[in-house]
Coordinates of C-alpha atoms in Angstrom, one line a residue:
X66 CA -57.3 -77.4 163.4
X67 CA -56.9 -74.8 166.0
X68 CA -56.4 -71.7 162.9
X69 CA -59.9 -73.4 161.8
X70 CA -61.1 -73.2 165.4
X71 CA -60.2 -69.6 166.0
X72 CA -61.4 -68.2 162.6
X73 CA -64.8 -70.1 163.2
X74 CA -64.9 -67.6 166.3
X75 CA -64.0 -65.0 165.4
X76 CA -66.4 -64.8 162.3
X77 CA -69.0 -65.5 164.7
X78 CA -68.3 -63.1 166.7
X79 CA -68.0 -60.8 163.7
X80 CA -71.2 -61.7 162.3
X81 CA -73.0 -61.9 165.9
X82 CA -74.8 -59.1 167.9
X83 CA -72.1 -58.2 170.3
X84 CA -74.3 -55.8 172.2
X85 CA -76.6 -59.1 172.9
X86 CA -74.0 -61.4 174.0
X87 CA -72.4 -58.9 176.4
X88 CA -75.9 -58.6 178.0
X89 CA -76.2 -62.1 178.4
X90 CA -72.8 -62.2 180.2
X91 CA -73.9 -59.5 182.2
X92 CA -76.8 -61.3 183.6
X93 CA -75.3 -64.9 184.3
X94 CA -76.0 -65.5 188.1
X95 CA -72.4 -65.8 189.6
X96 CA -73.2 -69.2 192.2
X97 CA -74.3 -71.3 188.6
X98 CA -70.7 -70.2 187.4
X99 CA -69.5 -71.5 190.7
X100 CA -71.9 -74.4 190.3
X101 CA -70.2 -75.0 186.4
X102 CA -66.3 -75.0 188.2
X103 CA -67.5 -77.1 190.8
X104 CA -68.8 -80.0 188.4
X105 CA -65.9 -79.3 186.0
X106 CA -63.6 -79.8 188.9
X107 CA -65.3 -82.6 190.4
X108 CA -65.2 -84.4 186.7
X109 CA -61.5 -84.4 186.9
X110 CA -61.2 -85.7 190.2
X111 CA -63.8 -88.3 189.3
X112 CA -62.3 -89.7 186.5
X113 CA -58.5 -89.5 187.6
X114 CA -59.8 -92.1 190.2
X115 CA -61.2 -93.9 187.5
X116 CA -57.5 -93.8 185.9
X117 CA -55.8 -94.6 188.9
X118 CA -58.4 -97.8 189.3
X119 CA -57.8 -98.9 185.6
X120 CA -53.7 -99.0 186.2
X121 CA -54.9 -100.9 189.4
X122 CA -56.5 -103.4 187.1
X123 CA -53.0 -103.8 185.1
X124 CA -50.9 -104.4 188.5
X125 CA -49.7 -100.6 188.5
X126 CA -49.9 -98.4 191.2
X127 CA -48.9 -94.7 191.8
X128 CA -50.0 -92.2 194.3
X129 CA -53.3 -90.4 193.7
X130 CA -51.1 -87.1 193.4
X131 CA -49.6 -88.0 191.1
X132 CA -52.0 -90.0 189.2
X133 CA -53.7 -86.8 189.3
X134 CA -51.6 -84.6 188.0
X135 CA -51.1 -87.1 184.7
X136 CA -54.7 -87.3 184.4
X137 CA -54.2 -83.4 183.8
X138 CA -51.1 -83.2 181.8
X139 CA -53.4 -85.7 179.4
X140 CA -56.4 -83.5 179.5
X141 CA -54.5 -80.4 178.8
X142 CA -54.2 -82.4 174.8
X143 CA -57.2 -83.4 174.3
X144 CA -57.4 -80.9 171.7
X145 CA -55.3 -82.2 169.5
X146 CA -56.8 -83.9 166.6
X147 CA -58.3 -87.1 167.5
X148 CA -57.3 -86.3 170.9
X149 CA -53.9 -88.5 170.6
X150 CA -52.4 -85.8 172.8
X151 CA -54.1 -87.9 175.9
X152 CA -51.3 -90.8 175.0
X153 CA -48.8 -88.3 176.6
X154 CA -49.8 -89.7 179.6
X155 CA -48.0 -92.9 178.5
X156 CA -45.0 -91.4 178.3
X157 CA -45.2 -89.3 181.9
X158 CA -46.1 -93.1 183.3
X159 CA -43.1 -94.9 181.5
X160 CA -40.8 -91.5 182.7
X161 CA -41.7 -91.5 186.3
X162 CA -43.4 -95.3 187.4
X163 CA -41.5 -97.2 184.6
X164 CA -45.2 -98.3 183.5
X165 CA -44.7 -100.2 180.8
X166 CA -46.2 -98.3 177.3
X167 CA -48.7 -101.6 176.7
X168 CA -50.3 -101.0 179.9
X169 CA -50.5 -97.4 180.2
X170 CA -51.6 -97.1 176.2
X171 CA -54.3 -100.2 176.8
X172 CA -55.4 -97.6 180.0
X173 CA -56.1 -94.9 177.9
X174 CA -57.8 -96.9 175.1
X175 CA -60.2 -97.8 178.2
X176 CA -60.4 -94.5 179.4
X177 CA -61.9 -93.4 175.9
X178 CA -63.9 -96.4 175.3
X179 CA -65.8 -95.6 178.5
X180 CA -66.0 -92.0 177.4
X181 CA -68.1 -93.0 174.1
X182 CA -70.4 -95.4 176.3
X183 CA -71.1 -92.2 178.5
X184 CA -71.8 -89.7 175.5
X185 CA -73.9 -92.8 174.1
X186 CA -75.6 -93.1 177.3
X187 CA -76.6 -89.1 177.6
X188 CA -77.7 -89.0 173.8
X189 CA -79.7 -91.9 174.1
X190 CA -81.2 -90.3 177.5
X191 CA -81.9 -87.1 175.2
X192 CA -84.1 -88.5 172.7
X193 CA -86.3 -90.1 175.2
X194 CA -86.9 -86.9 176.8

């Protein structure tokens, strides 16, 4: 998947008007880039509280450090096919909390379910536009 990635890319990039995408680089206004982290960042933070309330709802609690830093360790897979990679985070919870696998596996299930509802959300929004 990732070969298939990369070789997309780079056959773009190939086939693409180099001279016309470094101009376009050139001219991106540097506070929308801070703008972009600052969302991207904010996103992470957002929904590792959402994490951290979901294991609430199963009786499990860690602190938000921490929680954090799983939510991360998940997100840093999520490229993996399907992203299955995100059910590391079951095995970080069982390591260090002793979560039980049912709960912290039913968690992510959640956590994915609520991610379709949003993308369903904004594609709905986009057609009424």
């Amino acid at each position: 998947m990732i070969l298939g990635s990369l070789f997309f890319y780079v056959v773009l990039i190939l086939f693409s008007d180099a001279s016309k995408i470094s101009d376009h680089f050139i001219h991106i206004r540097i506070e929308l880039i801070f703008l972009i982290f600052l969302f991207g960042i904010s996103s992470h933070i957002i929904k590792s509280f959402r994490q951290k309330d979901f294991l609430q709802m199963v009786d499990e609690k860690i602190p938000f450090k921490q929680n954090l830093i799983i939510y991360l360790a998940g997100m840093s897979l999520i490229a993996t096919p399907g992203g299955i990679g995100t059910f590391i985070k079951s095995k970080y919870l069982k390591h260090k909390f002793g979560i039980p696998n049912n709960k912290s596996i039913s968690v992510i299930f959640l956590e994915r379910y609520h991610d379709l509802l949003a993308a369903t959300t904004i594609i709905l929004f986009s057609f009424l536009v």
